[in-house]
Coordinates of C-alpha atoms and ligand atoms in Angstrom, one line a residue:
M1436 CA 36.2 4.0 -8.7
I1437 CA 33.3 2.1 -7.4
N1438 CA 30.9 2.4 -4.6
A1439 CA 32.5 2.1 -0.4
V1440 CA 29.8 -0.2 0.0
S1441 CA 29.9 -2.5 -3.1
I1442 CA 26.2 -2.8 -4.7
G1443 CA 24.4 -3.9 -7.2
I1444 CA 22.8 -7.0 -8.7
H1445 CA 22.6 -9.6 -6.6
D1446 CA 19.7 -12.1 -8.9
I1447 CA 18.1 -11.5 -11.8
A1448 CA 15.0 -13.2 -13.3
F1449 CA 12.4 -12.5 -16.2
A1450 CA 9.3 -12.9 -17.3
T1451 CA 7.6 -12.6 -20.8
T1452 CA 3.6 -13.5 -21.7
H1453 CA 2.6 -16.4 -23.2
Y1454 CA 1.6 -15.2 -26.9
V1455 CA 4.6 -14.6 -29.8
L1456 CA 3.6 -13.6 -33.1
D1457 CA 6.3 -14.6 -35.8
L1458 CA 7.5 -11.5 -37.9
D1459 CA 7.8 -13.0 -40.6
D1460 CA 4.1 -13.4 -40.6
L1461 CA 3.4 -9.5 -40.0
A1462 CA 5.7 -8.5 -42.8
R1463 CA 3.5 -11.2 -45.5
H1464 CA 0.9 -9.4 -44.0
R1465 CA 1.5 -6.3 -44.7
G1466 CA 3.4 -6.7 -47.8
V1467 CA 6.9 -5.8 -46.2
D1468 CA 9.9 -7.6 -46.8
P1469 CA 10.4 -9.6 -44.4
A1470 CA 14.5 -8.4 -43.8
K1471 CA 13.2 -5.4 -42.8
Y1472 CA 12.5 -6.4 -39.7
H1473 CA 15.4 -9.0 -39.3
L1474 CA 18.1 -7.2 -40.7
G1475 CA 17.0 -3.4 -40.4
L1476 CA 15.2 -3.4 -37.5
G1477 CA 17.5 -6.8 -35.8
Q1478 CA 13.8 -8.4 -34.5
D1479 CA 12.6 -12.2 -35.2
A1480 CA 9.4 -11.9 -33.1
M1481 CA 7.4 -10.2 -30.3
S1482 CA 5.5 -11.4 -27.4
I1483 CA 2.4 -10.6 -27.6
P1484 CA -0.2 -11.1 -24.0
A1485 CA -2.5 -12.8 -23.6
A1486 CA -5.9 -11.4 -22.8
D1487 CA -5.8 -12.0 -18.7
E1488 CA -1.7 -10.8 -18.9
D1489 CA -0.6 -7.0 -17.8
I1490 CA 2.9 -6.0 -16.4
V1491 CA 1.3 -7.2 -12.7
T1492 CA 1.2 -10.9 -14.3
M1493 CA 4.3 -10.7 -15.3
A1494 CA 5.7 -8.6 -12.9
A1495 CA 4.9 -11.2 -10.2
A1496 CA 6.6 -13.5 -13.1
A1497 CA 9.2 -12.3 -13.0
A1498 CA 9.7 -11.7 -9.1
A1499 CA 8.4 -15.2 -7.5
P1500 CA 11.8 -17.3 -8.4
I1501 CA 13.8 -14.2 -6.9
L1502 CA 11.8 -14.5 -3.6
Q1503 CA 11.6 -17.9 -3.6
L1504 CA 15.3 -18.4 -3.2
H1505 CA 15.4 -15.6 -1.0
G1506 CA 13.4 -14.8 1.0
T1507 CA 11.8 -11.4 1.8
D1508 CA 13.4 -11.3 5.3
N1509 CA 15.4 -8.1 4.5
L1510 CA 13.3 -6.7 1.3
R1511 CA 12.2 -2.7 2.5
T1512 CA 11.7 -2.3 -0.3
V1513 CA 9.6 -3.1 -4.1
L1514 CA 10.3 -0.3 -7.3
L1515 CA 8.7 -1.2 -10.0
A1516 CA 9.3 1.3 -13.0
T1517 CA 7.4 0.7 -15.6
E1518 CA 5.2 3.3 -18.2
T1519 CA 2.5 0.6 -18.9
A1520 CA 0.8 1.6 -15.5
V1521 CA -2.6 -0.2 -14.8
D1522 CA -3.7 3.0 -13.1
Q1523 CA -3.3 6.7 -12.8
S1524 CA -2.6 6.6 -8.4
K1525 CA -1.8 3.2 -6.9
A1526 CA 1.4 1.6 -7.2
A1527 CA 1.3 -1.6 -9.3
A1528 CA 3.6 -3.2 -7.1
L1529 CA 0.7 -3.0 -4.2
Y1530 CA -1.2 -6.0 -6.5
L1531 CA 1.9 -8.2 -6.0
H1532 CA 1.5 -8.3 -2.1
P1533 CA -1.1 -11.2 -1.9
L1534 CA 1.0 -13.2 -5.4
L1535 CA 4.5 -12.9 -3.6
N1536 CA 3.4 -12.7 0.0
L1537 CA 5.2 -9.9 0.1
P1538 CA 5.6 -8.3 4.2
S1539 CA 4.0 -5.4 4.6
T1540 CA 6.9 -3.6 5.9
T1541 CA 8.5 -3.1 2.5
R1542 CA 7.6 0.8 1.0
I1543 CA 6.5 0.0 -2.5
V1544 CA 6.2 2.6 -5.2
E1545 CA 5.8 3.4 -9.3
L1546 CA 8.1 4.8 -11.0
K1547 CA 8.0 6.7 -14.6
Q1548 CA 9.9 8.0 -17.2
A1549 CA 9.1 6.5 -20.6
C1550 CA 12.2 3.5 -21.7
Y1551 CA 14.2 5.8 -18.4
A1552 CA 12.3 4.7 -14.8
A1553 CA 14.1 1.0 -14.6
T1554 CA 17.8 3.1 -14.1
A1555 CA 16.7 5.4 -11.9
A1556 CA 14.9 2.7 -9.7
L1557 CA 18.7 1.0 -9.6
Q1558 CA 19.7 4.5 -8.7
F1559 CA 17.6 4.5 -5.7
A1560 CA 18.1 1.3 -4.6
I1561 CA 22.0 2.4 -4.5
G1562 CA 21.0 5.6 -2.0
L1563 CA 19.2 3.3 0.4
I1564 CA 21.9 -0.2 0.7
T1565 CA 24.1 3.2 1.2
R1566 CA 23.0 4.2 4.2
N1567 CA 21.6 0.6 5.8
P1568 CA 23.7 -2.2 3.5
A1569 CA 21.5 -5.2 5.9
D1570 CA 18.5 -3.5 3.4
Q1571 CA 17.3 -5.5 0.3
V1572 CA 15.7 -3.9 -2.1
L1573 CA 13.5 -5.2 -5.5
I1574 CA 13.2 -3.1 -8.9
I1575 CA 10.8 -4.9 -10.9
A1576 CA 10.7 -3.2 -14.6
A1577 CA 8.0 -4.3 -16.9
D1578 CA 5.9 -3.1 -19.5
I1579 CA 4.6 -3.8 -22.9
A1580 CA 5.3 -1.5 -25.9
R1581 CA 2.0 -1.0 -28.1
Y1582 CA 2.0 1.5 -31.1
D1583 CA -0.5 1.3 -34.0
L1584 CA -1.2 -1.8 -36.5
D1585 CA -0.2 -0.8 -39.4
S1586 CA 2.0 1.8 -37.9
P1587 CA 6.3 2.0 -38.5
G1588 CA 6.4 1.6 -34.9
E1589 CA 4.2 -1.9 -34.9
P1590 CA 7.4 -4.6 -35.5
T1591 CA 9.0 -3.3 -32.8
Q1592 CA 6.7 -4.0 -30.2
G1593 CA 6.5 -6.5 -27.3
A1594 CA 6.6 -7.7 -23.5
A1595 CA 9.0 -8.8 -20.7
A1596 CA 8.7 -8.1 -17.6
V1597 CA 12.8 -8.1 -15.4
A1598 CA 13.0 -8.2 -11.6
M1599 CA 16.8 -7.9 -10.5
L1600 CA 17.3 -7.9 -6.6
V1601 CA 19.7 -5.1 -5.6
T1602 CA 21.7 -6.0 -2.4
A1603 CA 25.3 -5.1 -1.0
D1604 CA 27.7 -7.6 -2.0
P1605 CA 26.0 -9.0 -5.3
A1606 CA 26.5 -12.7 -6.8
I1607 CA 26.3 -11.3 -10.0
L1608 CA 27.3 -7.3 -11.1
Q1609 CA 28.7 -4.8 -8.8
L1610 CA 28.2 -1.1 -10.1
D1611 CA 30.7 1.2 -10.2
S1612 CA 30.2 4.7 -8.0
P1613 CA 30.2 7.2 -11.9
S1614 CA 27.7 8.2 -13.6
G1615 CA 26.4 10.1 -16.3
V1616 CA 22.9 11.2 -17.2
Y1617 CA 21.2 13.8 -20.1
S1618 CA 18.1 15.0 -20.1
D1619 CA 16.1 17.2 -22.3
D1620 CA 12.6 18.4 -23.5
I1621 CA 12.3 16.5 -26.3
M1622 CA 8.2 15.6 -28.2
D1623 CA 9.8 12.0 -30.1
F1624 CA 7.6 9.5 -28.2
W1625 CA 4.9 10.0 -25.5
R1626 CA 1.3 8.5 -24.0
P1627 CA -1.3 10.9 -23.7
N1628 CA -3.7 9.4 -20.8
H1629 CA -6.8 9.1 -23.1
R1630 CA -4.1 6.5 -25.0
S1631 CA -3.8 2.9 -25.0
T1632 CA -0.7 3.0 -27.5
A1633 CA 2.4 5.3 -28.1
V1634 CA 2.8 8.7 -30.1
V1635 CA 6.2 8.6 -31.9
D1636 CA 8.2 11.5 -34.3
G1637 CA 10.0 7.5 -34.6
E1638 CA 13.0 9.7 -36.7
L1639 CA 13.1 11.9 -34.3
S1640 CA 13.5 9.5 -31.5
V1641 CA 16.4 7.7 -33.1
R1642 CA 18.2 10.6 -33.3
T1643 CA 17.5 11.7 -29.7
Y1644 CA 18.9 8.5 -28.5
L1645 CA 21.8 8.6 -30.4
T1646 CA 23.0 12.5 -29.0
A1647 CA 21.5 11.5 -25.8
T1648 CA 23.8 8.9 -25.2
S1649 CA 27.2 10.3 -26.1
Q1650 CA 26.0 13.3 -24.0
A1651 CA 25.7 10.9 -21.1
W1652 CA 29.0 9.2 -22.1
A1653 CA 30.9 12.4 -21.8
D1654 CA 29.2 13.4 -18.2
Y1655 CA 30.2 9.8 -17.2
R1656 CA 33.9 10.1 -18.7
N1657 CA 34.2 14.0 -16.7
N1658 CA 32.6 11.7 -13.0
G1659 CA 35.3 9.9 -13.6
G1660 CA 34.0 7.0 -15.5
R1661 CA 36.3 4.1 -17.4
Q1662 CA 37.3 4.3 -20.8
L1663 CA 36.1 2.7 -23.2
D1664 CA 39.0 0.5 -23.8
E1665 CA 38.2 -1.1 -20.4
F1666 CA 34.5 -2.6 -20.9
S1667 CA 34.2 -5.7 -22.4
A1668 CA 30.4 -5.2 -23.3
F1669 CA 28.2 -2.7 -24.2
C1670 CA 24.3 -3.0 -22.6
Y1671 CA 22.0 -0.4 -24.8
H1672 CA 18.1 0.5 -24.3
L1673 CA 17.3 -1.4 -27.4
P1674 CA 13.5 -0.4 -28.6
Y1675 CA 14.8 -3.3 -31.7
T1676 CA 18.4 -4.8 -31.7
A1677 CA 19.5 -3.0 -34.5
M1678 CA 19.1 0.0 -32.4
A1679 CA 22.5 -1.6 -30.1
R1680 CA 25.3 -1.3 -33.2
K1681 CA 23.9 2.2 -34.5
A1682 CA 24.5 3.5 -31.0
H1683 CA 27.6 2.1 -30.1
K1684 CA 28.8 3.6 -33.7
H1685 CA 27.7 6.6 -33.1
L1686 CA 29.5 6.6 -29.9
L1687 CA 32.8 5.9 -31.4
E1688 CA 32.7 8.4 -34.2
T1689 CA 31.6 10.6 -32.0
L1690 CA 35.4 10.5 -30.0
G1691 CA 36.6 9.9 -33.3
I1692 CA 37.3 6.4 -33.2
E1693 CA 37.1 3.9 -36.0
W1694 CA 36.3 -0.6 -35.5
P1695 CA 34.8 -2.7 -37.8
N1696 CA 31.8 -3.9 -37.5
D1697 CA 32.7 -7.4 -36.7
R1698 CA 34.6 -6.0 -33.3
I1699 CA 31.5 -3.7 -32.9
A1700 CA 29.1 -6.9 -32.8
A1701 CA 32.0 -8.8 -30.7
V1702 CA 30.9 -6.5 -27.5
V1703 CA 27.4 -5.6 -28.2
D1704 CA 25.9 -9.0 -29.9
A1705 CA 25.1 -11.6 -27.5
G1706 CA 22.8 -8.8 -25.0
T1707 CA 21.0 -8.4 -27.8
R1708 CA 19.2 -12.3 -28.0
Y1709 CA 16.7 -12.0 -26.2
N1710 CA 15.4 -8.7 -26.8
R1711 CA 16.1 -10.1 -30.8
T1712 CA 12.5 -12.2 -30.0
I1713 CA 10.4 -11.0 -28.0
G1714 CA 10.8 -7.3 -29.1
N1715 CA 10.6 -3.9 -27.4
S1716 CA 9.9 -4.1 -23.4
Y1717 CA 10.9 -0.1 -22.7
T1718 CA 12.0 0.3 -19.0
A1719 CA 12.8 -3.5 -18.8
S1720 CA 14.7 -3.7 -22.7
L1721 CA 18.3 -2.8 -21.4
Y1722 CA 18.0 -5.7 -17.8
L1723 CA 17.2 -7.9 -20.8
S1724 CA 19.8 -7.3 -22.3
L1725 CA 21.6 -7.4 -19.6
L1726 CA 20.0 -11.1 -19.0
S1727 CA 20.6 -12.0 -22.8
L1728 CA 24.4 -10.9 -22.2
L1729 CA 24.8 -12.8 -19.3
D1730 CA 23.6 -15.9 -20.6
H1731 CA 25.1 -16.0 -23.8
S1732 CA 28.8 -14.4 -23.3
S1733 CA 31.7 -16.7 -22.1
E1734 CA 33.2 -16.5 -19.2
L1735 CA 32.7 -12.4 -18.1
S1736 CA 34.1 -12.4 -14.2
G1737 CA 36.0 -9.7 -13.8
R1738 CA 35.1 -8.0 -16.8
A1739 CA 33.5 -4.7 -16.6
V1740 CA 30.9 -3.8 -19.0
A1741 CA 28.8 -0.6 -19.3
F1742 CA 25.3 -0.1 -19.7
F1743 CA 23.3 3.0 -21.6
S1744 CA 20.2 3.5 -20.5
Y1745 CA 17.6 5.7 -23.0
G1746 CA 13.9 7.0 -22.2
S1747 CA 12.0 9.4 -24.8
G1748 CA 11.2 12.7 -23.6
C1749 CA 14.0 12.2 -22.9
V1750 CA 16.5 11.2 -19.6
S1751 CA 19.3 9.2 -20.6
E1752 CA 22.3 8.0 -18.3
C1753 CA 25.3 5.9 -18.4
F1754 CA 26.7 3.2 -16.1
S1755 CA 28.8 0.2 -15.6
G1756 CA 29.7 -2.3 -13.8
T1757 CA 31.6 -5.2 -13.0
I1758 CA 30.9 -9.0 -13.1
R1759 CA 31.4 -10.8 -9.9
P1760 CA 33.4 -14.4 -9.8
G1761 CA 31.2 -17.2 -10.0
Y1762 CA 28.3 -15.3 -11.5
R1763 CA 26.9 -18.4 -13.6
Q1764 CA 25.9 -20.5 -10.3
H1765 CA 23.6 -17.8 -9.9
L1766 CA 22.0 -17.7 -14.0
R1767 CA 18.7 -19.3 -14.9
T1768 CA 19.5 -19.6 -18.7
A1769 CA 18.0 -22.9 -18.8
D1770 CA 14.8 -21.4 -17.5
N1771 CA 15.0 -18.1 -19.8
Q1772 CA 15.4 -20.0 -22.6
H1773 CA 12.6 -21.8 -22.0
Q1774 CA 10.4 -19.8 -21.1
I1775 CA 11.2 -17.7 -24.5
A1776 CA 10.6 -21.5 -26.6
A1777 CA 7.6 -21.8 -24.9
R1778 CA 5.5 -19.0 -25.9
T1779 CA 1.9 -20.2 -28.2
P1780 CA 2.6 -18.7 -31.7
I1781 CA -0.3 -17.0 -32.3
S1782 CA -2.9 -16.4 -35.5
Y1783 CA -2.4 -12.3 -37.6
P1784 CA -6.2 -12.4 -37.7
R1785 CA -6.3 -13.1 -33.4
Y1786 CA -2.8 -10.7 -32.9
R1787 CA -5.3 -8.1 -34.2
A1788 CA -8.0 -8.8 -32.4
V1789 CA -6.4 -8.6 -28.8
H1790 CA -4.4 -5.7 -29.7
T1791 CA -8.1 -4.0 -30.5
E1792 CA -9.6 -5.4 -26.6
H1793 CA -6.0 -3.9 -25.7
A1794 CA -6.7 -0.8 -27.0
N1795 CA -10.0 -0.4 -25.6
P1796 CA -9.8 -0.4 -21.8
C1797 CA -13.0 -1.7 -19.9
I1798 CA -14.9 1.4 -19.1
A1799 CA -17.8 -1.4 -17.4
D1800 CA -17.3 -4.5 -14.8
C1801 CA -15.0 -6.7 -17.3
Y1802 CA -14.6 -10.7 -16.5
F1803 CA -11.4 -12.5 -18.1
D1804 CA -11.3 -16.1 -19.2
Q1805 CA -8.1 -18.4 -18.5
D1806 CA -5.9 -17.3 -22.0
T1807 CA -2.7 -17.6 -20.0
A1808 CA -0.3 -20.6 -19.5
G1809 CA 1.5 -18.4 -17.0
P1810 CA 1.8 -18.3 -13.5
Y1811 CA -0.6 -15.1 -12.6
R1812 CA -3.4 -14.1 -14.5
L1813 CA -6.2 -11.4 -14.5
T1814 CA -9.4 -12.5 -13.4
E1815 CA -12.2 -9.3 -13.2
I1816 CA -11.8 -6.0 -13.4
V1817 CA -15.8 -5.3 -11.0
N1818 CA -16.6 -1.6 -10.1
D1819 CA -12.6 -0.7 -11.4
K1820 CA -11.0 -3.1 -8.8
R1821 CA -8.4 -5.3 -10.8
R1822 CA -8.2 -8.6 -9.1
Y1823 CA -5.7 -11.5 -10.2
Q1824 CA -4.7 -15.1 -9.3
K1825 CA -1.8 -17.0 -8.8
I1826 CA -2.7 -20.4 -11.0
Ligands
COA59 N1 16.2 -4.7 -45.9 C1 17.0 -4.6 -45.5 N2 17.1 -3.2 -44.2 C2 16.0 -2.0 -44.5 C3 15.4 -2.8 -45.5 C4 15.2 -4.6 -46.4 N3 14.5 -4.7 -47.4 N4 14.2 -2.1 -45.5 C5 14.1 -1.3 -44.7 N5 15.8 -1.5 -43.9 C6 16.8 -0.8 -43.5 C7 16.4 0.9 -43.1 O1 17.6 1.2 -44.2 C8 16.6 1.2 -41.8 O2 18.1 1.0 -41.4 P1 18.9 2.3 -40.5 O3 18.1 2.4 -39.2 O4 20.7 1.5 -41.3 O5 18.6 3.4 -41.6 C9 16.0 -0.2 -41.2 O6 15.1 -0.7 -42.0 C10 14.7 0.8 -40.7 O7 14.1 1.2 -41.8 P2 12.8 2.5 -42.0 O8 12.4 3.0 -43.1 O9 13.8 3.7 -41.6 O10 12.3 2.1 -40.7 P3 10.5 2.4 -41.0 O11 10.3 4.6 -41.1 O12 9.6 2.2 -41.0 O13 10.6 3.2 -39.2 C11 11.4 3.0 -37.2 C12 11.3 2.5 -38.2 C13 12.5 3.2 -36.1 C14 11.6 4.9 -36.7 C15 10.5 2.5 -36.4 O14 9.9 1.6 -36.1 C16 9.9 3.5 -35.2 O15 8.9 4.3 -35.2 N6 9.8 3.1 -34.3 C17 9.1 3.1 -32.5 C18 9.6 4.3 -32.3 C19 11.2 3.6 -32.2 O16 11.9 2.8 -31.7 N7 12.6 4.9 -31.6 C20 13.9 4.1 -31.1 C21 14.7 5.4 -30.0 S1 13.3 4.7 -28.8

């Protein structure tokens, strides 16, 4: 079953940070076998923001190529999903107004529910476009995953923003109507207002993720969703990429299905390549997985893809879509790969210093020297007003 009006992702782009930390470095300094990170967690590196980068600079960099290509004439709504908010009241996407020349005739709002919020944004966008198919919605999922130094979560940190233009008659992915949801009040991962890093019960979060995934799938099927064997690929929320195989295995077990490991790898691994080197990007991670799938798979035209979104706390959603014929012409594969390769390696001592600086937010006036080579930067916070600059 599909939406009466064909709605989905018309364009998708991403941005990450200036710095990268190789997890071999982290393993050496922590006295951990690097295989734990590479094989156990499925992570090779993590993106680290420069002192003058945050979710706004990444969001602007992700959205800019989309707006340059499509303009803003039909853009009516901008939804920025994040759990790394820079303000308790003002929506971060409002800072994009001058940076991206957004029209004043747009509604702008920020959404939060741990790593799930971008999926809520996608569902809200479908509703808006169903009401008026001429409207376009820009969704930006942007997060910096930051855990305490020396904690179990530390090797799974990372940062990225994924921007998606959602329209009628989309060029890349047409979304199906059925959706399966699951929610419960669980204290597996949260970040109280006074903290810059998350509080996490890692083991509980993994268990809850797996339960929520199979429950969301059951609800998806109960609402008329496709059968498992109709899918060519599965994109999972990726706090670390080993989670994709783990979650798929769990889903199969709950359905009483047995697949060899190489068959599981064939349907999930292409969607993990970018996440493996960028790290967790919370609500952006599922959509980074889609980007990875699009950039690393052989022809997907007409193929169905399943998506599993999970946000601790917890909300989970399973939904699906079909890749549109000719989608490859709309990808930015070379740019995406260049951006990842162009990150600057950061030394371990400098990484710890940057982490500590971020953990102590600016409470007096702060001025930031230029650190990033990215297209947008945070220049100052004066009288609690953030100021950004297009470089
Ligand atoms: N070689 C290969 N694999 C190794 C290894 C080695 N030398 N040492 C450990 N591993 C494997 C473990 O067997 C384990 O595999 P499994 O998940 O299949 O059981 C995996 O590496 C992780 O090891 P573990 O000891 O469980 O890691 P940890 O206690 O250090 O923490 C998390 C793992 C995920 C709990 C931790 O990174 C965390 O808290 N992350 C943040 C929260 C999160 O990502 N939650 C996920 C749901 S949202």
